Coordinates of C-alpha atoms and ligand atoms in Angstrom, one line a residue:
Chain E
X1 CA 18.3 -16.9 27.7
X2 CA 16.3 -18.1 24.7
X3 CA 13.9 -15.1 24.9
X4 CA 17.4 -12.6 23.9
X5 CA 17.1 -15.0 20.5
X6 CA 14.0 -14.9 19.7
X7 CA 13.3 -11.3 20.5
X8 CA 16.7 -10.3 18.8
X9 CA 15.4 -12.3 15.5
X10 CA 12.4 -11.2 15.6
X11 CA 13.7 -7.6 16.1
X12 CA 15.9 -7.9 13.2
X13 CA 13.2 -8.9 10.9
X14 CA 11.3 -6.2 11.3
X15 CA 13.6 -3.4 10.3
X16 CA 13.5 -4.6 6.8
X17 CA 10.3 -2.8 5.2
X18 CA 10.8 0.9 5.9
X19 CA 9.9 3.0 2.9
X20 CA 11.2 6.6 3.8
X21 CA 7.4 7.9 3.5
X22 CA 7.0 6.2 6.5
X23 CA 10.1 7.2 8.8
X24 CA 8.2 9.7 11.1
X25 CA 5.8 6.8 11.8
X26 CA 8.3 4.6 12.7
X27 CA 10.5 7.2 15.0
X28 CA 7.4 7.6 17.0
X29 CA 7.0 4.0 17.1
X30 CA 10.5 3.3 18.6
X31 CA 10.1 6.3 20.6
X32 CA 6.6 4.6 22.2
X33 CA 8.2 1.2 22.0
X34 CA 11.0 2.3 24.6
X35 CA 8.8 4.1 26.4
X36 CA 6.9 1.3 27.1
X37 CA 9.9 -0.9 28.0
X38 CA 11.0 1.7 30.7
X39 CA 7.1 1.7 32.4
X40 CA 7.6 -2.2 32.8
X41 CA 11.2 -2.0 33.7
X42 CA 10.6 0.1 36.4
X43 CA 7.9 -1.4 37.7
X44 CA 9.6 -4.7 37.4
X45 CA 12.7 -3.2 38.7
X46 CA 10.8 -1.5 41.6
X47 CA 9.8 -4.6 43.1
X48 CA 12.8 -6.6 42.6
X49 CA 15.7 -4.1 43.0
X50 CA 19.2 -5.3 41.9
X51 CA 20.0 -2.8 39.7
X52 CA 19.0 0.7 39.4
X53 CA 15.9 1.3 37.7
X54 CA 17.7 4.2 35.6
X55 CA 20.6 1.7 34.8
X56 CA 18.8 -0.8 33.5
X57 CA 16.0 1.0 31.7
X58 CA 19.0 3.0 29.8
X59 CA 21.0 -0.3 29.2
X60 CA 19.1 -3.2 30.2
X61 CA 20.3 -5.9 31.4
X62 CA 19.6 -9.5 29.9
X63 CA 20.6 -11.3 32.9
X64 CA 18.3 -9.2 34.8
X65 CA 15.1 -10.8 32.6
X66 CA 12.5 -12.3 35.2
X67 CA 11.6 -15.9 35.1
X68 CA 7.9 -14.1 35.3
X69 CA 8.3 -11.9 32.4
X70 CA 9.4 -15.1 30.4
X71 CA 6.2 -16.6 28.9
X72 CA 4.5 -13.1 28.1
X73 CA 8.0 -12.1 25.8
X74 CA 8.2 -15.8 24.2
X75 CA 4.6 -15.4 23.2
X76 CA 4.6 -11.2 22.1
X77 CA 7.7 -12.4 20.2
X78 CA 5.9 -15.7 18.5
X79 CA 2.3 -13.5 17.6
X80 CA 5.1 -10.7 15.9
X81 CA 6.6 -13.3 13.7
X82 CA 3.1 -14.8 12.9
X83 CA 1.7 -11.8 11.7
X84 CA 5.2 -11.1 10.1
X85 CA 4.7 -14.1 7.9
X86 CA 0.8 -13.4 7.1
X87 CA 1.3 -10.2 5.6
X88 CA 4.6 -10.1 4.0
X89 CA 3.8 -10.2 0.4
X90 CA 1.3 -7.2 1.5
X91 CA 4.2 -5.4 3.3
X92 CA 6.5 -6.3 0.2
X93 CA 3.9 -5.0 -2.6
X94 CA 3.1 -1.5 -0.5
X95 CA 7.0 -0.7 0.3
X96 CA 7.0 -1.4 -3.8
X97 CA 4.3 1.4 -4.0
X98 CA 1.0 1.7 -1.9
X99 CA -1.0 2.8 -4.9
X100 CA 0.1 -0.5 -6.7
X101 CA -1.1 -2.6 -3.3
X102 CA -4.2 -0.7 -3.0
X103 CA -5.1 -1.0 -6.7
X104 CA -4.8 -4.9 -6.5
X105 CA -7.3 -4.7 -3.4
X106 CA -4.4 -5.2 -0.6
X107 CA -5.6 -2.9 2.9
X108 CA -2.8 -0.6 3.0
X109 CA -3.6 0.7 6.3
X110 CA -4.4 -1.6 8.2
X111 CA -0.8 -3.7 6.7
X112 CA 0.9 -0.7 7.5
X113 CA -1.1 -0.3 11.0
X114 CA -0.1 -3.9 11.9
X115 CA 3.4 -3.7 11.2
X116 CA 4.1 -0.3 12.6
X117 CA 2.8 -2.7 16.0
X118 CA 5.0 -5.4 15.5
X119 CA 7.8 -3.2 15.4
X120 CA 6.6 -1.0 18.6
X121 CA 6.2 -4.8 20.0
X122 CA 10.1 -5.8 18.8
X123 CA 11.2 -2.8 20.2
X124 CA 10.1 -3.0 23.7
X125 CA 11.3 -6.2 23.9
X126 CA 14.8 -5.4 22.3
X127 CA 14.6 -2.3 25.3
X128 CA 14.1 -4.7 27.8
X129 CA 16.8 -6.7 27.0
X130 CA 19.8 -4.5 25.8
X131 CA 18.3 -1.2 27.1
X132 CA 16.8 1.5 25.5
X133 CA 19.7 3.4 24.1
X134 CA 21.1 0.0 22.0
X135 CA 18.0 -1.3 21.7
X136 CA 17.8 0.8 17.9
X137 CA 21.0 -0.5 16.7
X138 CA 19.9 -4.0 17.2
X139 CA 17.1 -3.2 15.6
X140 CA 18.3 -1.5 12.7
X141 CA 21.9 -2.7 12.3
X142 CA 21.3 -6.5 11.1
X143 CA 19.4 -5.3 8.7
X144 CA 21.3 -2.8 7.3
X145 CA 24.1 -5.4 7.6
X146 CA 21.9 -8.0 5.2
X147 CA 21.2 -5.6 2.9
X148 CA 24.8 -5.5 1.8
X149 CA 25.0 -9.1 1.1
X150 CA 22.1 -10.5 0.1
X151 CA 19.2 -8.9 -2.6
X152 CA 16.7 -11.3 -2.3
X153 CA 13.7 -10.0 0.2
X154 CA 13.4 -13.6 2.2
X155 CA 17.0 -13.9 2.4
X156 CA 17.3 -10.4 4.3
X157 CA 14.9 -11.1 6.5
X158 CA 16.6 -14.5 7.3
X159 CA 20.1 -12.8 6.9
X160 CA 19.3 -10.0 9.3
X161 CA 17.8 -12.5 12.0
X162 CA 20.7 -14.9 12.3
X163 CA 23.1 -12.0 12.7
X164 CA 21.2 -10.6 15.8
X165 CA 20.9 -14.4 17.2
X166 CA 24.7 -14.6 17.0
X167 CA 25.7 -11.0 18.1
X168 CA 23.0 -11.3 21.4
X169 CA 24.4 -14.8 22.0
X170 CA 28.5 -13.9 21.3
X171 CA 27.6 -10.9 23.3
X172 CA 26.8 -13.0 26.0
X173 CA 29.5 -15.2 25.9
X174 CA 32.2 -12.6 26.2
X175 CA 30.1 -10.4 28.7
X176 CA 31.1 -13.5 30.7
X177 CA 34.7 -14.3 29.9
X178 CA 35.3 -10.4 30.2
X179 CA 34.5 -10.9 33.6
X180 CA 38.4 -12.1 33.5
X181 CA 39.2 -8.5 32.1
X182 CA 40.7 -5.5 33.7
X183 CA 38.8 -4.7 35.7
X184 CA 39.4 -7.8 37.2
X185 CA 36.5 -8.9 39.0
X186 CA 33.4 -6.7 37.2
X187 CA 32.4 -8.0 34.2
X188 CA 31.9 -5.8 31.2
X189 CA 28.3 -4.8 30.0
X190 CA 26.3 -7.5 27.5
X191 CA 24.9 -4.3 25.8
X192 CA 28.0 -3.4 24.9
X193 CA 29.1 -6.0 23.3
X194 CA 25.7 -7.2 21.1
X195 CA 26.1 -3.3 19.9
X196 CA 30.4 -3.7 19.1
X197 CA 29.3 -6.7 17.5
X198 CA 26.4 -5.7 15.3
X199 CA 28.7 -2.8 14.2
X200 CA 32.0 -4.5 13.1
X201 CA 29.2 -7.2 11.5
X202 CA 28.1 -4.2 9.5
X203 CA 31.8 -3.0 8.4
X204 CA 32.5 -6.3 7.9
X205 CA 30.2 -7.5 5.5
X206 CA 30.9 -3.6 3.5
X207 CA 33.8 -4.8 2.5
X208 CA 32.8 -8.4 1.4
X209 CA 30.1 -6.7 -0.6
X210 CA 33.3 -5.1 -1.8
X211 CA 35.3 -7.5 -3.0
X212 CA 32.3 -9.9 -4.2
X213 CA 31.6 -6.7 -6.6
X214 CA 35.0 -6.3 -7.4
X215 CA 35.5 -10.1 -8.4
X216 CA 32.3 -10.0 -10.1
X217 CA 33.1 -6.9 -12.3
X218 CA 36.6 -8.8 -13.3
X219 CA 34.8 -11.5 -14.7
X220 CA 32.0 -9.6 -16.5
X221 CA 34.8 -7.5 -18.2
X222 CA 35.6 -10.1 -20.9
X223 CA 31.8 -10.1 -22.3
X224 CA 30.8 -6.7 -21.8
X225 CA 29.8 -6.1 -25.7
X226 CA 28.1 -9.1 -26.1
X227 CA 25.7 -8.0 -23.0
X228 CA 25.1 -4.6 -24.7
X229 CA 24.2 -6.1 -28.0
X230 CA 22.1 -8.2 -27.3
X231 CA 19.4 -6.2 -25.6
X232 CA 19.8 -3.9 -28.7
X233 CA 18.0 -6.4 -30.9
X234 CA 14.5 -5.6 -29.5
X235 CA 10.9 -4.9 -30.4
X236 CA 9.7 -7.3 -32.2
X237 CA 11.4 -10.2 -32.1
X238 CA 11.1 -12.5 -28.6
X239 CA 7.2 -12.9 -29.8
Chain D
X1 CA -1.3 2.4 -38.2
X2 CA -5.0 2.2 -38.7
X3 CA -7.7 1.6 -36.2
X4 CA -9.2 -1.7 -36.8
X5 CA -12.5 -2.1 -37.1
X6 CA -13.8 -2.5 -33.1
X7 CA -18.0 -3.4 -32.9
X8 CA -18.7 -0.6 -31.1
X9 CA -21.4 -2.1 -29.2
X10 CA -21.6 -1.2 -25.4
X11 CA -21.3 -4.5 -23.9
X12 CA -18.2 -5.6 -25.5
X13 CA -16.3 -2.6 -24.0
X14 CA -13.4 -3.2 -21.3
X15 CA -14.0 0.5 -20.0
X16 CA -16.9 2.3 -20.2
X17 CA -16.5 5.7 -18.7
X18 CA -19.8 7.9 -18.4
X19 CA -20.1 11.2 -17.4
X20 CA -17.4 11.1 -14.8
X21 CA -16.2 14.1 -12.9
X22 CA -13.8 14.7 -9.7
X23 CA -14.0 17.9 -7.6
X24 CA -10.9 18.1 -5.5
X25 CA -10.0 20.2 -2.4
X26 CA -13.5 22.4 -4.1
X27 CA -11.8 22.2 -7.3
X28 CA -13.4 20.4 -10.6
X29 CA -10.5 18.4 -11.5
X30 CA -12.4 16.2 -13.8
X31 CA -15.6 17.5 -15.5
X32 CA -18.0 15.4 -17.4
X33 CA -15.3 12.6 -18.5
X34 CA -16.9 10.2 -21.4
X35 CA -15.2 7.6 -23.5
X36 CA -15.1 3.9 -23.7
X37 CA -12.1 1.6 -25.1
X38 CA -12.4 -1.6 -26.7
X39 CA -10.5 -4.8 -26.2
X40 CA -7.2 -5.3 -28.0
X41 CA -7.4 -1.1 -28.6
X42 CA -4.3 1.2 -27.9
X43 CA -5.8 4.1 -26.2
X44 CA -3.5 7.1 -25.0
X45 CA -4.4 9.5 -22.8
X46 CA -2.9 13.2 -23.6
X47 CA -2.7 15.8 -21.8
X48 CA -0.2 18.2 -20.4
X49 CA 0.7 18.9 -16.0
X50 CA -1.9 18.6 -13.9
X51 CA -4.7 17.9 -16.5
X52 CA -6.3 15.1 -14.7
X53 CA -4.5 12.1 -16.0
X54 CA -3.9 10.5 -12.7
X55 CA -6.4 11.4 -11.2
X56 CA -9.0 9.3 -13.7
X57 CA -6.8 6.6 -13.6
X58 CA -7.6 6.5 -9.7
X59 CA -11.0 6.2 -10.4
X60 CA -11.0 3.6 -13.0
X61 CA -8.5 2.0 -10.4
X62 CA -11.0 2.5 -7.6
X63 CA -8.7 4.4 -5.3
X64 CA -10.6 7.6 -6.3
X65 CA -14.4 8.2 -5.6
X66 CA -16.2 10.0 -8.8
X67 CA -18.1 13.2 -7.3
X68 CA -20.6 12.0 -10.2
X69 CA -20.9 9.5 -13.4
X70 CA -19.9 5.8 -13.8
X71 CA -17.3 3.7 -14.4
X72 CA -17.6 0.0 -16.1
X73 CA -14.7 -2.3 -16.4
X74 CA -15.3 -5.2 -17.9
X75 CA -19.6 -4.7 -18.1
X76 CA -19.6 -4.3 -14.3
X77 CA -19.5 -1.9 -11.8
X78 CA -16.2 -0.9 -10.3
X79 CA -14.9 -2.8 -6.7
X80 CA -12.6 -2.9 -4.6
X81 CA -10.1 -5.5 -6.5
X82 CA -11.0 -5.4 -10.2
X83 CA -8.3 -8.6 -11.1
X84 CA -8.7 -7.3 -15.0
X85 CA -6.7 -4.7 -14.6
X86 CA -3.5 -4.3 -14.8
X87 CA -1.7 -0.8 -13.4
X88 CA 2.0 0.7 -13.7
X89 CA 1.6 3.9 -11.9
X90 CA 3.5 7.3 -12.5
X91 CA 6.6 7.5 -10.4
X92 CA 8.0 4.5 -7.9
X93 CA 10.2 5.2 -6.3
X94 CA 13.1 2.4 -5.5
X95 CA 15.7 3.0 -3.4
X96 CA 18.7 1.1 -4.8
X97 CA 20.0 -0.7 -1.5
X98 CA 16.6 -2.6 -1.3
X99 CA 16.3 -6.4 -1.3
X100 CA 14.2 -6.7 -4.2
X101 CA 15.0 -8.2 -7.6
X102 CA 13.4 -7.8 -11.1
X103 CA 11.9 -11.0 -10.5
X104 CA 10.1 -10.4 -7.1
X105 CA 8.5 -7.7 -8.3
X106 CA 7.5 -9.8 -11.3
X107 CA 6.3 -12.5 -8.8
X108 CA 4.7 -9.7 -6.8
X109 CA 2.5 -9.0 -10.1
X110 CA 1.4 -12.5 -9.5
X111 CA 0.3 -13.3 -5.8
X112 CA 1.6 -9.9 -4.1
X113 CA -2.0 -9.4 -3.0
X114 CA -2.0 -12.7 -0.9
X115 CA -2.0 -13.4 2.5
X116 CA 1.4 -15.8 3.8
X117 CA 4.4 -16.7 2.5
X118 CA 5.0 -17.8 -1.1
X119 CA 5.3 -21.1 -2.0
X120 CA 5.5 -23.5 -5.3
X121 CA 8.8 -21.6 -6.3
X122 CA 9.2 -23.3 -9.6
X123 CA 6.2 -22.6 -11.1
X124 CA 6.2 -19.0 -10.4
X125 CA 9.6 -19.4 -11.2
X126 CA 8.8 -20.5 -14.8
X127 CA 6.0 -17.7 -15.1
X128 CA 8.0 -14.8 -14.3
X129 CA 10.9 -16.0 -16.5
X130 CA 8.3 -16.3 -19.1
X131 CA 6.9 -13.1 -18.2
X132 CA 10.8 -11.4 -18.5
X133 CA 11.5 -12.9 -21.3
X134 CA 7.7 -10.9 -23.1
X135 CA 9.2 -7.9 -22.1
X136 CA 12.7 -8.4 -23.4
X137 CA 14.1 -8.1 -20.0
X138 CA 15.5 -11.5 -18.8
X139 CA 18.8 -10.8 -18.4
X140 CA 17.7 -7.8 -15.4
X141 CA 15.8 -11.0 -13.7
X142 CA 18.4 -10.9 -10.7
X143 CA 19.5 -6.9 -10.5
X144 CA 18.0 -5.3 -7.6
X145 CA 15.0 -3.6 -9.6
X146 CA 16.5 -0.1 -7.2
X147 CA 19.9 -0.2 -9.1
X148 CA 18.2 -1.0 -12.9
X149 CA 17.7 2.5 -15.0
X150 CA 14.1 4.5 -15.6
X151 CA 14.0 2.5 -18.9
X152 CA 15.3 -0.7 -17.2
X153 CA 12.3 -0.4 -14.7
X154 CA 9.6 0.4 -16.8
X155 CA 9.8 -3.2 -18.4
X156 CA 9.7 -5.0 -14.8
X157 CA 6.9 -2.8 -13.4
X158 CA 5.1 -3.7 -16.8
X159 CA 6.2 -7.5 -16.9
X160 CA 4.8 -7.2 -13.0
X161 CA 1.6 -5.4 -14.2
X162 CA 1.3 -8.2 -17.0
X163 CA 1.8 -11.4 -14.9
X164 CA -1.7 -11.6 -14.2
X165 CA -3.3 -11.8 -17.2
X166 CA -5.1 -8.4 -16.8
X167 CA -7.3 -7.2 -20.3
X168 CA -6.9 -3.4 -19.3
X169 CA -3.4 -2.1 -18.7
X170 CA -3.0 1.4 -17.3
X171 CA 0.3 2.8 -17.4
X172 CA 0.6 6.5 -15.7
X173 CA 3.2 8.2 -18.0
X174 CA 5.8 5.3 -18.9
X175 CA 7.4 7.3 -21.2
X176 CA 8.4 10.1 -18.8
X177 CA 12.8 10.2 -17.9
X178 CA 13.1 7.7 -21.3
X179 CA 15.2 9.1 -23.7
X180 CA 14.0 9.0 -27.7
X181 CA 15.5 5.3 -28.1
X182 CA 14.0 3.7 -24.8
X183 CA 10.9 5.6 -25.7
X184 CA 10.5 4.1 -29.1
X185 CA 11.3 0.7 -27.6
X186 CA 8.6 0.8 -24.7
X187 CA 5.8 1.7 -26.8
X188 CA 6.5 -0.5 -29.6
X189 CA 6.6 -3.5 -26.8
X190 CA 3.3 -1.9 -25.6
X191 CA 1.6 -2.1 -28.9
X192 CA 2.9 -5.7 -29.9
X193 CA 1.7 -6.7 -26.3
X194 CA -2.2 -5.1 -26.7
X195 CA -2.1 -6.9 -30.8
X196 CA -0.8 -10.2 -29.6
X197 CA -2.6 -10.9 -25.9
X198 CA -5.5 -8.6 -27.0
X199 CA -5.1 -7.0 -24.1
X200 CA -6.4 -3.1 -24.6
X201 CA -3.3 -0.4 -23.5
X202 CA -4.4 2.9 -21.8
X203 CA -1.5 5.0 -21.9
X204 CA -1.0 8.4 -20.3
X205 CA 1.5 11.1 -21.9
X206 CA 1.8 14.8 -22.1
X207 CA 3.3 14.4 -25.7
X208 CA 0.9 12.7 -28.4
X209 CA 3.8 12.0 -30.7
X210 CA 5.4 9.2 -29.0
X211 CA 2.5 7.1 -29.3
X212 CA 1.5 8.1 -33.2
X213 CA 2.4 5.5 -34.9
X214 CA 0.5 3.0 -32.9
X215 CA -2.5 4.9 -31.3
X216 CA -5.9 3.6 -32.4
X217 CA -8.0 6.6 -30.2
X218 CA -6.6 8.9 -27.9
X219 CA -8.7 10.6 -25.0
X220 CA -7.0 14.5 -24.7
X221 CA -7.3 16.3 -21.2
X222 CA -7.5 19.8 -21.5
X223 CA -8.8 22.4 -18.5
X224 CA -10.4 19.6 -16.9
X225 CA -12.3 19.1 -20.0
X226 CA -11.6 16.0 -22.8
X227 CA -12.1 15.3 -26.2
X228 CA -12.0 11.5 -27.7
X229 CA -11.5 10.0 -30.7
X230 CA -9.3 8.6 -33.4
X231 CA -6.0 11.0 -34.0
X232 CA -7.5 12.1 -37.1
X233 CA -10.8 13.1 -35.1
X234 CA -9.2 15.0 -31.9
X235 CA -6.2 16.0 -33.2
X236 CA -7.8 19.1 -35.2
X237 CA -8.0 22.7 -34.5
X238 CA -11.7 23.1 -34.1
X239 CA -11.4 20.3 -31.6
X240 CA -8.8 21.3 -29.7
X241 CA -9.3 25.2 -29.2
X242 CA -13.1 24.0 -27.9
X243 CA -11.4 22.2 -25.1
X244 CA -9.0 24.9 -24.6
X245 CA -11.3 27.7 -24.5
X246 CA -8.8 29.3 -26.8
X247 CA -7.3 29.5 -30.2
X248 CA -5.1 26.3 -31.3
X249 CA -3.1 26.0 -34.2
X250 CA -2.2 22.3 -34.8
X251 CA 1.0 22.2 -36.9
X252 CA 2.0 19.1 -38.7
X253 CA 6.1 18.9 -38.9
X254 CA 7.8 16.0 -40.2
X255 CA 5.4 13.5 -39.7
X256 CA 5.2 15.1 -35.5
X257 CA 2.2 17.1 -34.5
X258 CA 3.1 20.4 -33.0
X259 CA -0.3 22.1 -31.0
X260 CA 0.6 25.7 -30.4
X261 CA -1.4 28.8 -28.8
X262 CA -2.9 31.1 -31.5
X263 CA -2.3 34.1 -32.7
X264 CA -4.4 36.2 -29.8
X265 CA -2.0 34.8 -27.3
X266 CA -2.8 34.2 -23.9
X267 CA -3.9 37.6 -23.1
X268 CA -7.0 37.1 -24.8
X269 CA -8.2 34.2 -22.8
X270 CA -8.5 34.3 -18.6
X271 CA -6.6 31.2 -17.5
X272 CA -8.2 31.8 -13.8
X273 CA -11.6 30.5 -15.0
X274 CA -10.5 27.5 -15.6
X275 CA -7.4 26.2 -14.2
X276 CA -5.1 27.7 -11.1
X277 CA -2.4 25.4 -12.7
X278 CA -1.3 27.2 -16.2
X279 CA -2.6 24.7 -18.3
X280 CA -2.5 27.2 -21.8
X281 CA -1.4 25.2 -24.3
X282 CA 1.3 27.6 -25.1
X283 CA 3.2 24.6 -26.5
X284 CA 2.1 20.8 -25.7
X285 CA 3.8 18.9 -28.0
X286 CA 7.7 20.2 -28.3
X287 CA 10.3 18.1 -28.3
Ligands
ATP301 N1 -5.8 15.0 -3.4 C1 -5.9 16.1 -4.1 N2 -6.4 17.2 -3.6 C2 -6.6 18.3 -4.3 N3 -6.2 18.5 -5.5 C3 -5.6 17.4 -6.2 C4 -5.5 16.2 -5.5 N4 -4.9 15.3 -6.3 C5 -4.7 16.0 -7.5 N5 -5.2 17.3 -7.4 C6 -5.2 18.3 -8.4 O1 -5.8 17.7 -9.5 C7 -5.2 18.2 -10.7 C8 -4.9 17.0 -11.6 O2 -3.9 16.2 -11.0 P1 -3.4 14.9 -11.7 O3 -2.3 14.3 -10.8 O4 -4.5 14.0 -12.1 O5 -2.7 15.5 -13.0 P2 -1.8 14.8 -14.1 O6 -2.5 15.0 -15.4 O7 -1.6 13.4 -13.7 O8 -0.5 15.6 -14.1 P3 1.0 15.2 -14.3 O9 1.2 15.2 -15.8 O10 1.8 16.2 -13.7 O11 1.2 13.8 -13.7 C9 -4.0 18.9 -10.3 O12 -4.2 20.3 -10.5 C10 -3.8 18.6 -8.9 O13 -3.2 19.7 -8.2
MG302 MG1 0.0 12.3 -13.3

């Protein structure tokens, strides 16, 4: 089960750079990306046939993930990361603006090339796990959940990872108990419940950003004046 | 404020344009572009929509190819990476939710071109706080730069564009979306920043006025055609109508200079010759 970990974190990771220029790009990419999961699921699933192919190519199934398939989605998910790490100032300078990043000599293309692959890469793996009709809120709901409590880039992108790693793995663990649930005897879908998690994650942390604001907009209230004054004092004078 | 007295010589120059010009799409967006700014000078760069202004910063940037002419930075040809410069472009735009504070883009300023993550967090801590605190904007260090107002903004992008010690700063219309006050405030922060680091300010504007009181040249973009100079040189009827291709009045009002179409009015003059864009300077400075 440690591939659903580090495929969900490194899934989440990647849904932190989109600048809107580039959301045709990346439909296309998670359109490819699943397509690609459901040409190895059902070839996989043609040889081995537990499930049906349609089944699990729509919804995956992470109990269904070969022993065979292991290695090859450790390692696509370990190279992702990798070149995650290498370029992320680059990715963090041309989401800023790519005529800033070209101007200080950074190859906007081929940054933008390599990650529009990682996330083709993160998606096909997120397919193969929770199928390919969740597999885009795993992807994009931890991030969108980290945005609302952290502003910091790094933290996101460790934010957004650790909630995918606990929704796949609480998923799992009630997928199993639920196996107790009416009806008795056929345990509920995993899929469903990484997705129900990773969207009351999402309200949930709305309304902490909420209240922190709130709490944080009490306290600011008694020197409000003070804050406006002072950056009336300018040109000039901090030299 | 007067100019100070810059050796003139060649060599010395930060930017040496010669001869540039740009066709675009079969269009001569740039035609026969010459000027050259010293260190330490504040340089503006005037013109009104679509005159070219962005486009010759591209060039000088390297992101643009010139159909013909040079450019120098520095004494040497342009590359790729040209570390001396430092660039604030025309419009960013930042959506609010991202996760990215005043000070990563400052820090971005600084190794934003490297490869890996960043590490040694309080030095560039110390750096970027220094760098803030130049541009009067420490207390925006942890607002996400996305939520912070056009004014607000401006400082970071130019405390980012600062960080690395560049000598040249380009800045793509700074001014635009400021109101009067902010206005005022930016350029008097540009002008104590090119006197004090020696650090020469290119400035791009489609209203000379702004920038009067500390402007040592200015370069004005007209029909693809450009005039440089002190104020006093440019800024003159003569001048102006030549790069036009029409009459121009230049009207001095309360200490602001008002350029206005003559008396023949546009019908005299066919705008199709040299511009689809209306570039008639039916009014350029108005505000
Ligand atoms: N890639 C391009 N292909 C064709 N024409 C272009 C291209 N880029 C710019 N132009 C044209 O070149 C002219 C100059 O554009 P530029 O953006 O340099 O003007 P500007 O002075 O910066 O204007 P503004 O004040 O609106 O920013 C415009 O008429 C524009 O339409
Ligand atoms: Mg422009």
């Amino acid at each position: 089960m440690g591939i659903a970990i580090v495929a969900a974190g490194l899934i989440e990771l990647l849904g932190l750079h989109r600048p809107r220029a580039r959301d045709v790009a990346t439909g296309l990419v998670l359109g490819a990306g699943l397509g690609l999961a459901a040409l190895f699921l059902y070839l996989d699933a043609t040889s081995s046939s537990t499930t049906g192919v349609t089944v699990t190519i729509l919804f995956g199934s992470l109990f269904a993930v070969s022993q065979q398939m292991l290695p090859s989605i450790v390692a696509l998910s370990a190279v992702s990361l990798l070149v995650l790490a290498v370029c992320y100032r680059m990715l963090l300078l041309s989401s800023l603006s790519p005529d800033l990043a070209a101007a200080r000599g950074v190859p906007v293309r081929a940054i933008g090339i390599a990650y529009l692959v990682i996330m083709a890469v993160a998606v096909s793996l997120a397919a193969e796990t929770i199928g390919a009709i969740l597999a885009t809120a795993l992807v994009v709901g931890p991030p969108a959940t980290a945005l609302r409590l952290t502003k910091r880039p790094g933290g996101a992108l460790v934010v957004a990872g650790l909630i995918g790693v606990v929704a796949v793995w609480l998923g799992i663990v009630l997928a199993y108990d639920s196996y107790y649930w009416p009806p008795a005897g056929h345990g509920w879908p995993v899929s469903f419940f990484v997705v129900a998690l990773v969207f009351l994650f999402y309200l949930v942390a709305g309304a902490v950003a909420r209240i922190v604001q709130a709490r944080r907009r009490r306290h600011s209230e008694a020197a409000p004046r003070l804050a406006a004054s002072g950056c009336a004092e300018h040109p000039g004078d901090a030299a | 404020m007067s100019g100070p007295t810059l050796d003139e010589s060649a060599d010395d120059a930060i930017l040496d344009v010669d001869g540039v010009s740009v066709w675009l799409s079969g269009r001569e967006v740039l035609h026969d572009v010459r000027f050259r700014i010293m260190p330490g000078e504040f340089t503006g760069l005037i013109g009104s929509n679509g005159a070219g202004k962005t486009t010759l910063f591209r060039v000088i940037l390297g992101l643009q190819a010139a159909s013909t002419g040079s450019v120098l930075v520095g004494g040497r040809p342009l590359t790729r990476r040209n570390p001396i410069i430092g660039y604030v472009p025309q419009k960013i735009f930042l959506d609010p939710d991202m996760p990215l504070r005043a000070r990563d883009v400052v820090a971005l300023g600084l190794d934003g071109h490297r490869l890996g993550v960043p590490l040694g967090w309080g030095r560039r801590r110390k750096a970027v706080d220094a760098m803030l605190d130049a541009v009067d904007a420490r207390r925006l260090a942890d607002a996400r730069v996305g939520s912070l107002s056009g004014g607000e903004q401006q400082r970071v992008l130019i405390a980012h564009a600062l960080i690395s010690r560049p000598r040249l700063l380009l800045l793509d219309e700074p001014l635009a979306n400021l109101d009067i006050g902010a206005e005022g405030e930016v350029v008097a922060l540009l002008a104590r920043i090119a006197r004090e680091q020696r650090i020469a300010v290119f400035i791009s504007a489609h209203d000379v006025n702004p920038l009067l009181p500390v402007m040592d040249r200015l370069v004005y973009m007209a029909a693809g055609n450009t005039a440089s100079g002190t104020t006093a040189e440019v800024i003159r009827p003569e001048v102006l109508s030549a790069l036009y291709g029409q009459h121009v009045d230049v009207l001095r009002v309360h200490g602001r200079i008002l350029v206005v179409a003559g008396a023949e009015g546009p019908s005299g003059v066919t705008f199709e010759e040299t511009d689809g864009a209306a570039v008639g300077p039916d009014i350029v400075a108005l505000r």
